[in-house]
CSV table of C-alpha atoms and ligand atoms in Angstrom, one decimal:
chain,number,residue,atom,x,y,z
A,9,MET,CA,115.2,56.8,77.0
A,10,TYR,CA,116.8,60.3,77.4
A,11,ASP,CA,113.4,62.1,77.0
A,12,ASN,CA,113.9,64.4,80.0
A,13,ALA,CA,116.6,66.7,81.3
A,14,GLU,CA,117.4,64.5,84.4
A,15,GLU,CA,118.3,61.5,82.2
A,16,ILE,CA,120.2,63.7,79.8
A,17,GLU,CA,122.2,65.1,82.7
A,18,SER,CA,123.2,61.6,83.9
A,19,LEU,CA,124.2,60.7,80.3
A,20,LEU,CA,126.3,63.9,80.1
A,21,LEU,CA,128.1,63.1,83.3
A,22,SER,CA,128.5,59.3,82.7
A,23,ASP,CA,131.9,57.5,82.1
A,24,GLY,CA,133.8,59.3,79.3
A,25,HIS,CA,134.9,56.2,77.4
A,26,THR,CA,131.3,54.8,77.4
A,27,LEU,CA,129.9,58.2,76.3
A,28,LEU,CA,132.4,58.5,73.4
A,29,SER,CA,131.8,55.0,72.1
A,30,MET,CA,128.0,55.3,72.4
A,31,ALA,CA,128.1,58.6,70.4
A,32,ASP,CA,130.5,57.3,67.8
A,33,GLU,CA,128.4,54.2,67.3
A,34,THR,CA,125.2,56.3,67.0
A,35,ARG,CA,126.9,58.5,64.4
A,36,ARG,CA,128.2,55.6,62.4
A,37,ARG,CA,124.9,53.7,62.5
A,38,TYR,CA,122.6,56.6,61.6
A,39,LEU,CA,124.9,58.8,59.4
A,40,GLY,CA,127.8,56.7,58.2
A,41,ASP,CA,131.3,58.1,57.7
A,42,GLY,CA,130.5,61.1,55.5
A,43,ILE,CA,131.3,64.6,56.8
A,44,TYR,CA,129.2,67.4,55.4
A,45,LEU,CA,130.6,70.9,54.7
A,46,ARG,CA,128.8,74.2,55.6
A,47,VAL,CA,130.8,77.1,54.1
A,48,ILE,CA,130.5,80.3,56.1
A,49,VAL,CA,130.7,83.8,54.6
A,50,GLU,CA,130.7,86.4,57.3
A,51,PHE,CA,129.3,89.3,55.3
A,52,SER,CA,129.2,92.0,58.0
A,53,ASN,CA,130.5,92.5,61.5
A,54,ILE,CA,128.2,95.4,62.2
A,55,CYS,CA,126.0,94.6,65.2
A,56,ASN,CA,123.5,96.5,67.3
A,57,ARG,CA,123.3,93.9,70.1
A,58,ARG,CA,125.5,93.9,73.2
A,59,CYS,CA,126.0,90.2,74.1
A,60,ALA,CA,128.4,90.2,77.0
A,61,TYR,CA,130.6,87.4,75.6
A,62,CYS,CA,130.9,88.6,72.0
A,63,GLY,CA,133.8,90.5,70.5
A,64,ILE,CA,131.7,92.1,67.7
A,65,SER,CA,129.2,93.5,70.2
A,66,ALA,CA,128.1,97.1,69.6
A,67,ASP,CA,130.0,98.0,72.7
A,68,ASN,CA,133.4,97.2,71.2
A,69,SER,CA,134.2,100.6,69.8
A,70,ALA,CA,137.8,99.4,69.1
A,71,LEU,CA,136.7,97.1,66.2
A,72,GLU,CA,136.8,98.3,62.6
A,73,ARG,CA,133.4,97.5,61.0
A,74,TYR,CA,132.8,96.2,57.4
A,75,HIS,CA,130.0,95.1,55.2
A,76,LEU,CA,130.5,93.2,52.0
A,77,THR,CA,128.7,94.4,48.8
A,78,ALA,CA,126.3,92.0,47.0
A,79,GLU,CA,129.0,91.7,44.3
A,80,GLU,CA,131.6,90.6,46.9
A,81,ILE,CA,129.2,88.1,48.4
A,82,MET,CA,128.5,86.6,44.9
A,83,LYS,CA,132.2,86.4,44.2
A,84,SER,CA,132.7,84.3,47.4
A,85,VAL,CA,129.7,82.1,46.5
A,86,ALA,CA,131.1,81.5,43.0
A,87,HIS,CA,134.4,80.5,44.5
A,88,ILE,CA,132.6,78.0,46.8
A,89,ALA,CA,130.7,76.5,43.8
A,90,LEU,CA,134.1,76.2,41.9
A,91,CYS,CA,135.4,74.2,44.9
A,92,GLY,CA,132.5,71.7,44.3
A,93,ILE,CA,130.7,72.7,47.6
A,94,LYS,CA,127.0,72.9,47.6
A,95,THR,CA,126.3,74.9,50.8
A,96,VAL,CA,126.8,78.5,52.0
A,97,VAL,CA,126.0,80.1,55.3
A,98,LEU,CA,125.5,83.9,55.1
A,99,GLN,CA,126.3,85.2,58.5
A,100,SER,CA,126.5,88.7,60.0
A,101,GLY,CA,126.1,90.6,63.2
A,102,GLU,CA,122.5,91.5,64.1
A,103,THR,CA,121.3,94.9,63.0
A,104,ASP,CA,117.9,96.5,62.8
A,105,SER,CA,119.0,98.2,59.6
A,106,LEU,CA,119.6,95.0,57.5
A,107,ASP,CA,117.9,95.6,54.2
A,108,GLU,CA,115.5,92.6,53.9
A,109,ASP,CA,115.0,93.1,50.2
A,110,TRP,CA,118.8,93.4,49.5
A,111,LEU,CA,119.3,90.1,51.2
A,112,ALA,CA,116.3,88.5,49.4
A,113,GLY,CA,117.9,89.6,46.1
A,114,ILE,CA,121.2,87.9,47.0
A,115,ILE,CA,119.4,84.7,48.0
A,116,LYS,CA,117.5,84.7,44.6
A,117,ASP,CA,120.7,85.4,42.7
A,118,ILE,CA,122.5,82.4,44.4
A,119,LYS,CA,119.6,80.0,43.8
A,120,ARG,CA,119.4,81.1,40.2
A,121,SER,CA,123.1,80.8,39.5
A,122,PHE,CA,124.2,77.8,41.6
A,123,ASP,CA,123.1,74.4,42.8
A,124,MET,CA,123.5,75.4,46.4
A,125,ALA,CA,121.7,75.2,49.8
A,126,VAL,CA,121.5,78.7,51.3
A,127,THR,CA,121.6,79.1,55.1
A,128,LEU,CA,121.1,82.5,56.8
A,129,SER,CA,122.5,83.5,60.2
A,130,VAL,CA,121.5,87.1,60.8
A,131,GLY,CA,119.8,86.9,64.1
A,132,GLU,CA,116.3,87.6,65.5
A,133,LYS,CA,114.0,89.0,62.8
A,134,SER,CA,110.3,89.4,62.2
A,135,LEU,CA,108.2,86.5,61.0
A,136,SER,CA,107.6,88.5,57.8
A,137,ALA,CA,111.4,88.8,57.1
A,138,TYR,CA,111.9,85.1,57.7
A,139,LYS,CA,109.0,84.5,55.3
A,140,LYS,CA,110.4,86.8,52.6
A,141,TRP,CA,113.8,85.1,52.7
A,142,LYS,CA,112.2,81.6,52.6
A,143,GLU,CA,110.2,82.6,49.6
A,144,ALA,CA,113.4,84.0,48.0
A,145,GLY,CA,114.8,80.4,48.3
A,146,ALA,CA,116.6,80.3,51.6
A,147,ASP,CA,116.8,76.7,52.9
A,148,ARG,CA,118.2,76.9,56.4
A,149,TYR,CA,118.7,79.3,59.3
A,150,LEU,CA,121.1,79.2,62.2
A,151,LEU,CA,120.1,80.9,65.5
A,152,LYS,CA,121.8,79.6,68.6
A,153,ILE,CA,119.8,79.8,71.8
A,154,GLU,CA,123.2,80.2,73.5
A,155,THR,CA,121.7,79.1,76.9
A,156,THR,CA,118.2,78.2,78.0
A,157,ASN,CA,118.9,79.2,81.6
A,158,PRO,CA,116.7,82.4,82.0
A,159,GLU,CA,118.9,84.1,84.6
A,160,ILE,CA,122.1,83.6,82.6
A,161,TYR,CA,120.4,84.5,79.4
A,162,THR,CA,119.1,87.8,80.8
A,163,GLU,CA,122.4,88.6,82.5
A,164,LEU,CA,124.4,88.2,79.3
A,165,HIS,CA,122.0,89.7,76.7
A,166,PRO,CA,121.0,93.3,77.6
A,167,SER,CA,117.6,94.3,76.1
A,168,MET,CA,117.0,90.9,74.6
A,169,SER,CA,114.6,88.2,75.8
A,170,LEU,CA,114.9,84.4,75.9
A,171,ASP,CA,111.2,84.2,75.0
A,172,ASN,CA,111.6,86.1,71.8
A,173,ARG,CA,114.6,84.0,70.8
A,174,LYS,CA,112.5,80.9,71.3
A,175,LYS,CA,109.7,82.5,69.4
A,176,CYS,CA,112.0,83.2,66.5
A,177,LEU,CA,113.2,79.6,66.5
A,178,SER,CA,109.7,78.3,66.4
A,179,ASN,CA,108.7,80.7,63.6
A,180,LEU,CA,111.7,79.4,61.6
A,181,LYS,CA,110.6,75.8,62.1
A,182,SER,CA,107.0,76.6,61.2
A,183,LEU,CA,108.1,78.3,57.9
A,184,GLY,CA,109.9,75.1,56.9
A,185,TYR,CA,113.5,76.2,57.4
A,186,GLU,CA,116.0,73.5,58.3
A,187,THR,CA,116.7,75.2,61.7
A,188,GLY,CA,120.0,75.1,63.5
A,189,SER,CA,120.5,76.1,67.1
A,190,GLY,CA,123.2,75.5,69.8
A,191,THR,CA,124.8,76.3,73.1
A,192,LEU,CA,127.8,78.1,74.5
A,193,ILE,CA,129.6,75.8,76.9
A,194,GLY,CA,131.2,77.3,80.0
A,195,LEU,CA,129.3,80.6,80.4
A,196,PRO,CA,129.7,82.0,83.9
A,197,GLY,CA,127.3,80.3,86.3
A,198,GLN,CA,126.3,77.6,83.9
A,199,THR,CA,126.0,74.1,85.4
A,200,PRO,CA,125.8,70.6,83.8
A,201,ALA,CA,122.1,70.6,84.6
A,202,ASP,CA,121.8,73.8,82.4
A,203,ILE,CA,123.6,72.1,79.5
A,204,ALA,CA,121.3,69.0,79.9
A,205,ALA,CA,118.3,71.4,79.8
A,206,ASP,CA,119.6,72.9,76.6
A,207,ILE,CA,119.9,69.5,75.0
A,208,ASP,CA,116.4,68.6,76.1
A,209,TYR,CA,115.1,71.9,74.5
A,210,PHE,CA,116.9,70.9,71.2
A,211,ARG,CA,115.3,67.4,71.4
A,212,LYS,CA,111.8,68.7,72.1
A,213,ASN,CA,112.1,71.2,69.1
A,214,ASP,CA,113.8,68.6,66.9
A,215,PHE,CA,116.2,71.1,65.3
A,216,GLU,CA,118.1,69.9,62.3
A,217,MET,CA,121.5,71.2,63.3
A,218,ILE,CA,123.1,71.9,66.7
A,219,GLY,CA,126.4,73.8,67.1
A,220,THR,CA,128.2,73.3,70.5
A,221,GLY,CA,131.3,75.3,71.3
A,222,PRO,CA,133.3,76.6,74.2
A,223,PHE,CA,132.8,80.1,75.4
A,224,ILE,CA,136.2,81.9,74.8
A,225,PRO,CA,136.8,85.2,76.6
A,226,HIS,CA,137.4,88.2,74.5
A,227,ALA,CA,139.5,91.2,75.9
A,228,ASN,CA,137.1,93.9,74.8
A,229,THR,CA,134.1,92.4,76.6
A,230,PRO,CA,132.7,92.4,80.1
A,231,LEU,CA,133.6,88.7,80.4
A,232,GLN,CA,137.3,89.3,79.6
A,233,LYS,CA,138.5,87.9,83.0
A,234,GLU,CA,136.4,84.7,82.9
A,235,GLU,CA,137.9,81.2,82.2
A,236,HIS,CA,137.2,79.6,78.8
A,237,GLY,CA,134.7,76.7,78.6
A,238,SER,CA,136.1,73.3,79.3
A,239,LEU,CA,136.9,71.2,76.2
A,240,PRO,CA,136.0,67.9,77.9
A,241,MET,CA,132.5,69.4,78.7
A,242,VAL,CA,132.1,70.5,75.1
A,243,LEU,CA,132.9,67.0,73.9
A,244,ARG,CA,130.5,65.5,76.4
A,245,ALA,CA,127.7,67.8,75.3
A,246,VAL,CA,128.4,66.9,71.6
A,247,ALA,CA,128.3,63.2,72.5
A,248,ALA,CA,125.1,63.5,74.6
A,249,THR,CA,123.4,65.5,71.8
A,250,ARG,CA,124.3,62.8,69.2
A,251,ILE,CA,123.0,60.1,71.4
A,252,VAL,CA,119.7,61.9,72.2
A,253,MET,CA,119.1,63.3,68.7
A,254,ARG,CA,120.7,60.6,66.5
A,255,THR,CA,120.5,62.0,63.0
A,256,VAL,CA,120.9,65.7,63.9
A,257,ASN,CA,123.8,67.5,62.0
A,258,MET,CA,126.5,68.7,64.3
A,259,PRO,CA,129.5,70.8,63.4
A,260,ALA,CA,132.9,70.4,64.9
A,261,THR,CA,132.8,74.2,65.6
A,262,THR,CA,135.5,76.7,64.7
A,263,ALA,CA,135.6,77.6,68.5
A,264,VAL,CA,136.5,74.0,69.2
A,265,GLY,CA,139.4,74.5,66.8
A,266,SER,CA,140.5,77.8,68.4
A,267,LEU,CA,141.6,76.7,72.0
A,268,GLU,CA,145.3,75.9,72.8
A,269,LYS,CA,145.2,73.5,69.8
A,270,ASP,CA,142.7,72.4,67.2
A,271,TYR,CA,140.3,70.0,68.7
A,272,ARG,CA,137.9,69.6,65.7
A,273,GLU,CA,139.1,66.1,65.0
A,274,GLU,CA,138.2,65.2,68.6
A,275,ALA,CA,134.7,66.6,68.2
A,276,LEU,CA,134.3,64.5,65.0
A,277,LYS,CA,135.2,61.4,67.1
A,278,TRP,CA,132.6,62.4,69.8
A,279,GLY,CA,129.7,62.6,67.5
A,280,ALA,CA,130.1,65.6,65.2
A,281,ASN,CA,129.6,65.1,61.4
A,282,VAL,CA,129.9,68.6,59.9
A,283,LEU,CA,132.9,71.0,59.2
A,284,MET,CA,132.5,74.7,58.5
A,285,PRO,CA,135.2,76.1,56.1
A,286,ASN,CA,135.5,79.9,56.3
A,287,PHE,CA,135.3,81.7,52.9
A,288,THR,CA,135.1,85.2,54.2
A,289,PRO,CA,137.5,87.3,52.0
A,290,LEU,CA,140.9,87.8,53.7
A,291,PRO,CA,141.0,91.5,54.5
A,292,TYR,CA,137.7,91.1,56.4
A,293,LYS,CA,138.1,87.6,58.0
A,294,LYS,CA,140.1,88.8,61.0
A,295,LEU,CA,137.6,91.5,61.7
A,296,TYR,CA,134.9,89.0,62.4
A,297,GLU,CA,136.5,88.5,65.8
A,298,ILE,CA,133.7,87.1,68.0
A,299,TYR,CA,136.4,85.5,70.2
A,300,PRO,CA,140.3,85.9,70.1
A,301,ASP,CA,142.7,83.6,68.2
A,302,LYS,CA,139.9,82.4,65.9
A,303,ARG,CA,141.2,79.6,63.6
A,304,CYS,CA,142.1,80.3,60.0
A,305,VAL,CA,141.8,84.1,60.0
A,306,ASN,CA,145.1,84.5,58.1
A,307,GLU,CA,144.4,81.7,55.6
A,308,PRO,CA,143.1,82.7,52.2
A,309,ALA,CA,139.4,81.9,51.6
A,310,GLY,CA,139.7,78.6,49.9
A,311,ALA,CA,142.4,77.1,52.2
A,312,CYS,CA,140.0,75.6,54.7
A,313,ALA,CA,138.4,73.3,52.1
A,314,GLY,CA,141.7,71.4,51.6
A,315,CYS,CA,142.3,71.3,55.4
A,316,MET,CA,139.0,69.7,55.9
A,317,GLU,CA,139.8,66.8,53.7
A,318,HIS,CA,142.9,66.1,55.8
A,319,MET,CA,140.8,66.5,59.0
A,320,ALA,CA,138.2,64.0,57.7
A,321,ALA,CA,141.0,61.5,56.7
A,322,GLY,CA,142.6,61.9,60.1
A,323,THR,CA,139.5,60.3,61.6
A,324,GLY,CA,139.2,57.6,58.9
A,325,ARG,CA,136.2,59.4,57.3
A,326,PHE,CA,135.6,61.4,54.1
A,327,ILE,CA,134.0,64.6,52.9
A,328,ASP,CA,130.5,64.2,51.5
A,329,TRP,CA,130.2,67.0,48.9
A,330,GLY,CA,126.4,67.0,48.8
A,331,ARG,CA,124.0,69.4,50.5
A,332,GLY,CA,123.8,67.3,53.6
A,333,ASN,CA,120.1,67.7,54.5
A,334,ARG,CA,119.1,66.3,57.8
A,335,ILE,CA,118.2,62.6,57.5
A,336,LYS,CA,114.9,61.9,59.2
A,337,ALA,CA,115.3,58.8,61.5
B,4,LIG,N1,133.2,82.5,72.5
B,4,LIG,C1,132.7,81.5,71.8
B,4,LIG,N2,131.7,81.6,70.9
B,4,LIG,C2,131.2,82.9,70.8
B,4,LIG,N3,130.2,83.3,70.0
B,4,LIG,C3,130.0,84.6,70.2
B,4,LIG,N4,130.9,85.0,71.1
B,4,LIG,C4,131.7,84.0,71.4
B,4,LIG,C5,132.7,83.7,72.4
B,4,LIG,N5,133.2,84.7,73.1
B,4,LIG,C6,129.3,82.4,69.2
B,4,LIG,C7,127.9,82.5,69.6
B,4,LIG,C8,127.2,82.9,68.3
B,4,LIG,C9,128.2,82.5,67.2
B,4,LIG,C10,128.0,83.3,65.9
B,4,LIG,O1,129.4,82.8,67.8
B,4,LIG,O2,127.5,81.2,69.9
B,4,LIG,O3,125.9,82.3,68.1
B,5,LIG,FE1,140.6,76.7,57.6
B,5,LIG,FE2,142.6,75.0,57.8
B,5,LIG,S1,140.5,74.7,58.4
B,5,LIG,S2,142.6,76.9,56.8
């Protein structure tokens, strides 16, 4: 069942009530009621790429750029550990000048000092960089495919290639990273068949985590006049991914929380099982503006953790404070 894009597309477009209850039932049966946390620290908004949807694209000359020092990163990580959380995602824009050894040093320092799973999200890099960071102790890597439709991918990502992105994801898997990918829902020209093809690609590659969120137009990008992605379609994609991939970890993404209201609880009901508190230090948080009106940018770093307990309770569930590795079905 659901082992090809056509079947996944019919699932995606099936009756909403049935989809919701199948996804919720699958989540409960395979994962129970625990919600995992993945804390994000956005350590730099410097980016060389020019993705057409993204507010921190190199083309946005109006944005003030920042880069945390190793000391600032370690301070954030110590704060995360103090809150009893065992995961950190180090995320940044994608630059060719990222110092691989500097990052490896930070990974080693975190692994030496704390009981914590380290996730990286710094974009497309060489196999040797991925290997170096894995050897330094990194556990996981996030690299969204964004869309598997080759025309849309090429149109939105000048000087990048879908093939290279897929190659990076397969390198990460082969090095033993828990690998996360994901899709932007509502990109101009994207159809339900494209979204079903994305989910089929995730299924074939058996990624450990899938992040699904709406595209939100940013004023300083070429897509400023486009409509944002439809929330119902995001929820459908989350539910279909849960049904197809059963034990996969899926965040209720910050983008889902950043539309007219916060829909993250909804996403948790439609199959999501992960929340991503943001611990980027306050002066910098609002500069990581990949899309406008991003949730929590004015809250101090630790605030999200408390909020997440409320959100979990709001759906009758609880926070699981463990590392939350993917359970193999
Ligand atoms: N709307 C929603 N999500 C976005 N991202 C980047 N720009 C936008 C936008 N305008 C997402 C991408 C990227 C992640 C870090 O942020 O999916 O992988
Ligand atoms: Fe971040 Fe509420 S979830 S402050």
